[in-house]
Short mmCIF file of C-alpha atoms in Angstrom, two decimals:
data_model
loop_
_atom_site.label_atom_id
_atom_site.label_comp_id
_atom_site.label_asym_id
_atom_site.label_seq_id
_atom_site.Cartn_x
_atom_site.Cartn_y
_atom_site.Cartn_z
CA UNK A 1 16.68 6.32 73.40
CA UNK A 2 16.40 7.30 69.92
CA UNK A 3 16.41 5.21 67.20
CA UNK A 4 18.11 5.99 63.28
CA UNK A 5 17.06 4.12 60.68
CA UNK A 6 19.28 3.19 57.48
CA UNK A 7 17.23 4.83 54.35
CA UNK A 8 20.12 3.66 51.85
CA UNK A 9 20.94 0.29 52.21
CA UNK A 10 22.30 -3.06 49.74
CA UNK A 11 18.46 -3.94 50.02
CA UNK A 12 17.26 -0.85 49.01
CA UNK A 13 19.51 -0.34 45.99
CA UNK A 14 19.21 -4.04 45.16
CA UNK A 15 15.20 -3.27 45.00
CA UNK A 16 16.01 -0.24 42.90
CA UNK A 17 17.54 -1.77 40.65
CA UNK A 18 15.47 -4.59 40.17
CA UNK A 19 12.65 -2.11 39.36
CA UNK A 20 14.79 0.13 37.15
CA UNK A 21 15.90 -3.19 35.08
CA UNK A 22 11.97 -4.29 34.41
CA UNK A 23 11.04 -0.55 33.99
CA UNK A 24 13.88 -0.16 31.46
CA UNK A 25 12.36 -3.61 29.81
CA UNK A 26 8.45 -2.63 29.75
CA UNK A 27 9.46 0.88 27.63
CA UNK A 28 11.58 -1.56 25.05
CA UNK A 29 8.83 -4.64 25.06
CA UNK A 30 6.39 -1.25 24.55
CA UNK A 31 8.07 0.73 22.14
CA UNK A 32 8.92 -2.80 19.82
CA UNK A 33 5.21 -3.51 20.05
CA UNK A 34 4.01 -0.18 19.13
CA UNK A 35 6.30 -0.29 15.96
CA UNK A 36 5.31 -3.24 15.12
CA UNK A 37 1.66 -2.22 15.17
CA UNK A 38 2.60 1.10 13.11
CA UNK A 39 4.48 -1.11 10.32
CA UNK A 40 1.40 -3.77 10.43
CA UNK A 41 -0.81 -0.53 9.73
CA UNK A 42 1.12 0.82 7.08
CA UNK A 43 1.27 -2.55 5.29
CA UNK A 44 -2.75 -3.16 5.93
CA UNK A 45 -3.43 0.84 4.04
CA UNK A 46 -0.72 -0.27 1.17
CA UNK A 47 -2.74 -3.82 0.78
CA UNK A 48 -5.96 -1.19 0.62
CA UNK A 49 -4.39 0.91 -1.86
CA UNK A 50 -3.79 -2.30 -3.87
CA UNK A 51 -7.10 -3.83 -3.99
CA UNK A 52 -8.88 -0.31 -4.61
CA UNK A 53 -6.35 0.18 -7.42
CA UNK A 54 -6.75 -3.03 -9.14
CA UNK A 55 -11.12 -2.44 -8.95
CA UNK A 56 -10.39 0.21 -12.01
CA UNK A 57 -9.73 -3.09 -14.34
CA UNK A 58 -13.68 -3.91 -13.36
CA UNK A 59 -15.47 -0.96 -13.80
CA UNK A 60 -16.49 1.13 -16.44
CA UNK A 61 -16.13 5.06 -14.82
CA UNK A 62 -18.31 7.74 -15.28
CA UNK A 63 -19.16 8.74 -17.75
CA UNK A 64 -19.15 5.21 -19.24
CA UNK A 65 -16.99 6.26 -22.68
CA UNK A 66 -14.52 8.48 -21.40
CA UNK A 67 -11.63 10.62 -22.02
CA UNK A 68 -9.03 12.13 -21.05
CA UNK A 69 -10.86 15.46 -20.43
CA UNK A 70 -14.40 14.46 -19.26
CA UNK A 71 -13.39 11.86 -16.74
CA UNK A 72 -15.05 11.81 -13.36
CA UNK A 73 -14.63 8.59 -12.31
CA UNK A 74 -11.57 5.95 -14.04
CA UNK A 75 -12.63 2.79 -15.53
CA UNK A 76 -10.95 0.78 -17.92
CA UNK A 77 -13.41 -1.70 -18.69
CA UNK A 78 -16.88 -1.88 -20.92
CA UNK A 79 -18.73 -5.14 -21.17
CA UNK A 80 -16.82 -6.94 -18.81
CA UNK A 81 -13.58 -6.43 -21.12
CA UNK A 82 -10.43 -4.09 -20.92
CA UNK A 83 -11.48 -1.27 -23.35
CA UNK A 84 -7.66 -0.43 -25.61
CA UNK A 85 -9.03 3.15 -25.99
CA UNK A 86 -9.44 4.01 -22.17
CA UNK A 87 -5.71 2.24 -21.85
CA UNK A 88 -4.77 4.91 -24.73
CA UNK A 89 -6.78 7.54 -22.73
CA UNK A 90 -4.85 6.34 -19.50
CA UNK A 91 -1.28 7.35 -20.85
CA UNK A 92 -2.53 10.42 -22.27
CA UNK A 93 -3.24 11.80 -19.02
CA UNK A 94 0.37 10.59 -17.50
CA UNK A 95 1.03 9.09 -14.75
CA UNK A 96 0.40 12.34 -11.84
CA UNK A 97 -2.91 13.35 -13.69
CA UNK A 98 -4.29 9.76 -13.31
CA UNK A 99 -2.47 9.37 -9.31
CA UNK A 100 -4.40 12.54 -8.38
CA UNK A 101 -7.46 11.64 -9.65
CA UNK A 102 -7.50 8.09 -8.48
CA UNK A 103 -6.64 9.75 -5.25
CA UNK A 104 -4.06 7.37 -3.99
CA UNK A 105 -0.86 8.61 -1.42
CA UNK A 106 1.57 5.69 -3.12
CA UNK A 107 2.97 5.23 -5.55
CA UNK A 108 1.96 2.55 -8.28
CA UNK A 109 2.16 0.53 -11.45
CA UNK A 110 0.13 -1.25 -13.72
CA UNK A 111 1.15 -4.21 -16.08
CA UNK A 112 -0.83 -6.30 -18.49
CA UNK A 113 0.78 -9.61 -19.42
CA UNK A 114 -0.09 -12.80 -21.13
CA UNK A 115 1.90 -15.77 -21.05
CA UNK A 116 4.36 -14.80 -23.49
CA UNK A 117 5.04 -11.04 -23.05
CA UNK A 118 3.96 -7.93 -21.89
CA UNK A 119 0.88 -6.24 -23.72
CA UNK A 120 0.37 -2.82 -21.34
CA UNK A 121 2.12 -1.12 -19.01
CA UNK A 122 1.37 2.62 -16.83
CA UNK A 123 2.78 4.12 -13.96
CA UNK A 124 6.36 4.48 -12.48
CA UNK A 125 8.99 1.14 -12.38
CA UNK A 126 8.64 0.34 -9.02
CA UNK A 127 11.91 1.10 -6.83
CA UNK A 128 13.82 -0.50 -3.51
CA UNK A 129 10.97 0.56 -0.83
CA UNK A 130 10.07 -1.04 2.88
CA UNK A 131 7.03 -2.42 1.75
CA UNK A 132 5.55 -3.60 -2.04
CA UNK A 133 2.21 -5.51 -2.50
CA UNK A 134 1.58 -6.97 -5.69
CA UNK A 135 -2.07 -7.79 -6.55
CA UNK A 136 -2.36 -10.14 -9.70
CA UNK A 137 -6.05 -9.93 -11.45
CA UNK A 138 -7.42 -12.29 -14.58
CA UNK A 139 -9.39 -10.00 -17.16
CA UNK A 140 -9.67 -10.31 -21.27
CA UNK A 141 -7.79 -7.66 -23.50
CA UNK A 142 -8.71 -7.66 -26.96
CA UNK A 143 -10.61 -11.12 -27.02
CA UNK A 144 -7.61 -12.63 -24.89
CA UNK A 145 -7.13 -14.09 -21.66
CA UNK A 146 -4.39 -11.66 -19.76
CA UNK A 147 -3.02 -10.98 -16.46
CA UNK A 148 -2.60 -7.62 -14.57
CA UNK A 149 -0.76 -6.72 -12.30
CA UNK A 150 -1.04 -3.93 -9.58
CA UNK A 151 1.57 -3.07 -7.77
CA UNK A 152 1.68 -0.29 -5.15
CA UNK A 153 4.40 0.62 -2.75
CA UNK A 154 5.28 3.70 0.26
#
């Protein structure tokens, strides 16, 4: 007596395609997440980029009283103040001079404000982009309270 056996039937196929359906689910649930950790990422090195920007408002550089061609290190504050002379030193070197040496892969802007207008302002008008983060410091310019903002996008 020999015996045949169905290998295709509605069972199997029905299995099959139950499988194929949460397969086909698990690569989109995966793929969604894994974006969503890669844009997370991105926004975490911009907010980085930001904060290690807007430090240059708090520290003097090296050397201390620099310029525009015996800067190591970019400061723009002496005595706990914004020095006006480093700002004048900072727009002599243009925008790409001072991007390359403050080693930053974004693009950026500075602003000083006070409540009334703006005082100061460097870098490139910031454009439509996937991701901006603004980072709003309090400092004195010229005996005066101000504000400056940093803002860096992709």
């Amino acid at each position: 007596m020999s015996t045949k056996a169905q290998t295709f039937s509605l069972d199997f196929f029905l299995a099959l395609t139950i499988f194929l359906a949460g397969f086909v689910l698990l690569l989109i649930f995966w793929n969604y997440t894994n974006s969503q950790i890669q844009e997370r990422k991105s926004l975490d090195e911009l907010i980085d980029a930001a904060f290690s920007l807007s430090q240059i408002w708090f520290i003097e550089g090296r050397p201390v009283y620099w310029n525009e061609q015996n800067v190591k290190v970019i400061g723009l504050a002496n005595e706990n103040r914004i020095n006006q002379t480093k700002l004048n030193f900072l727009n002599e070197m243009g925008y790409e001079e001072v991007k390359k040496r403050l080693n930053v892969g974004y693009n950026f802007c500075f602003r000083i404000h006070n409540n009334t207008h703006e005082l100061f302002s460097f870098g490139l008008s910031p454009s439509p982009a996937s991701a901006v983060v603004k980072v709003d410091r309090l400092s004195i310019l010229n005996s005066t309270p101000v504000i400056i903002e940093v803002i860096v996008w992709g």
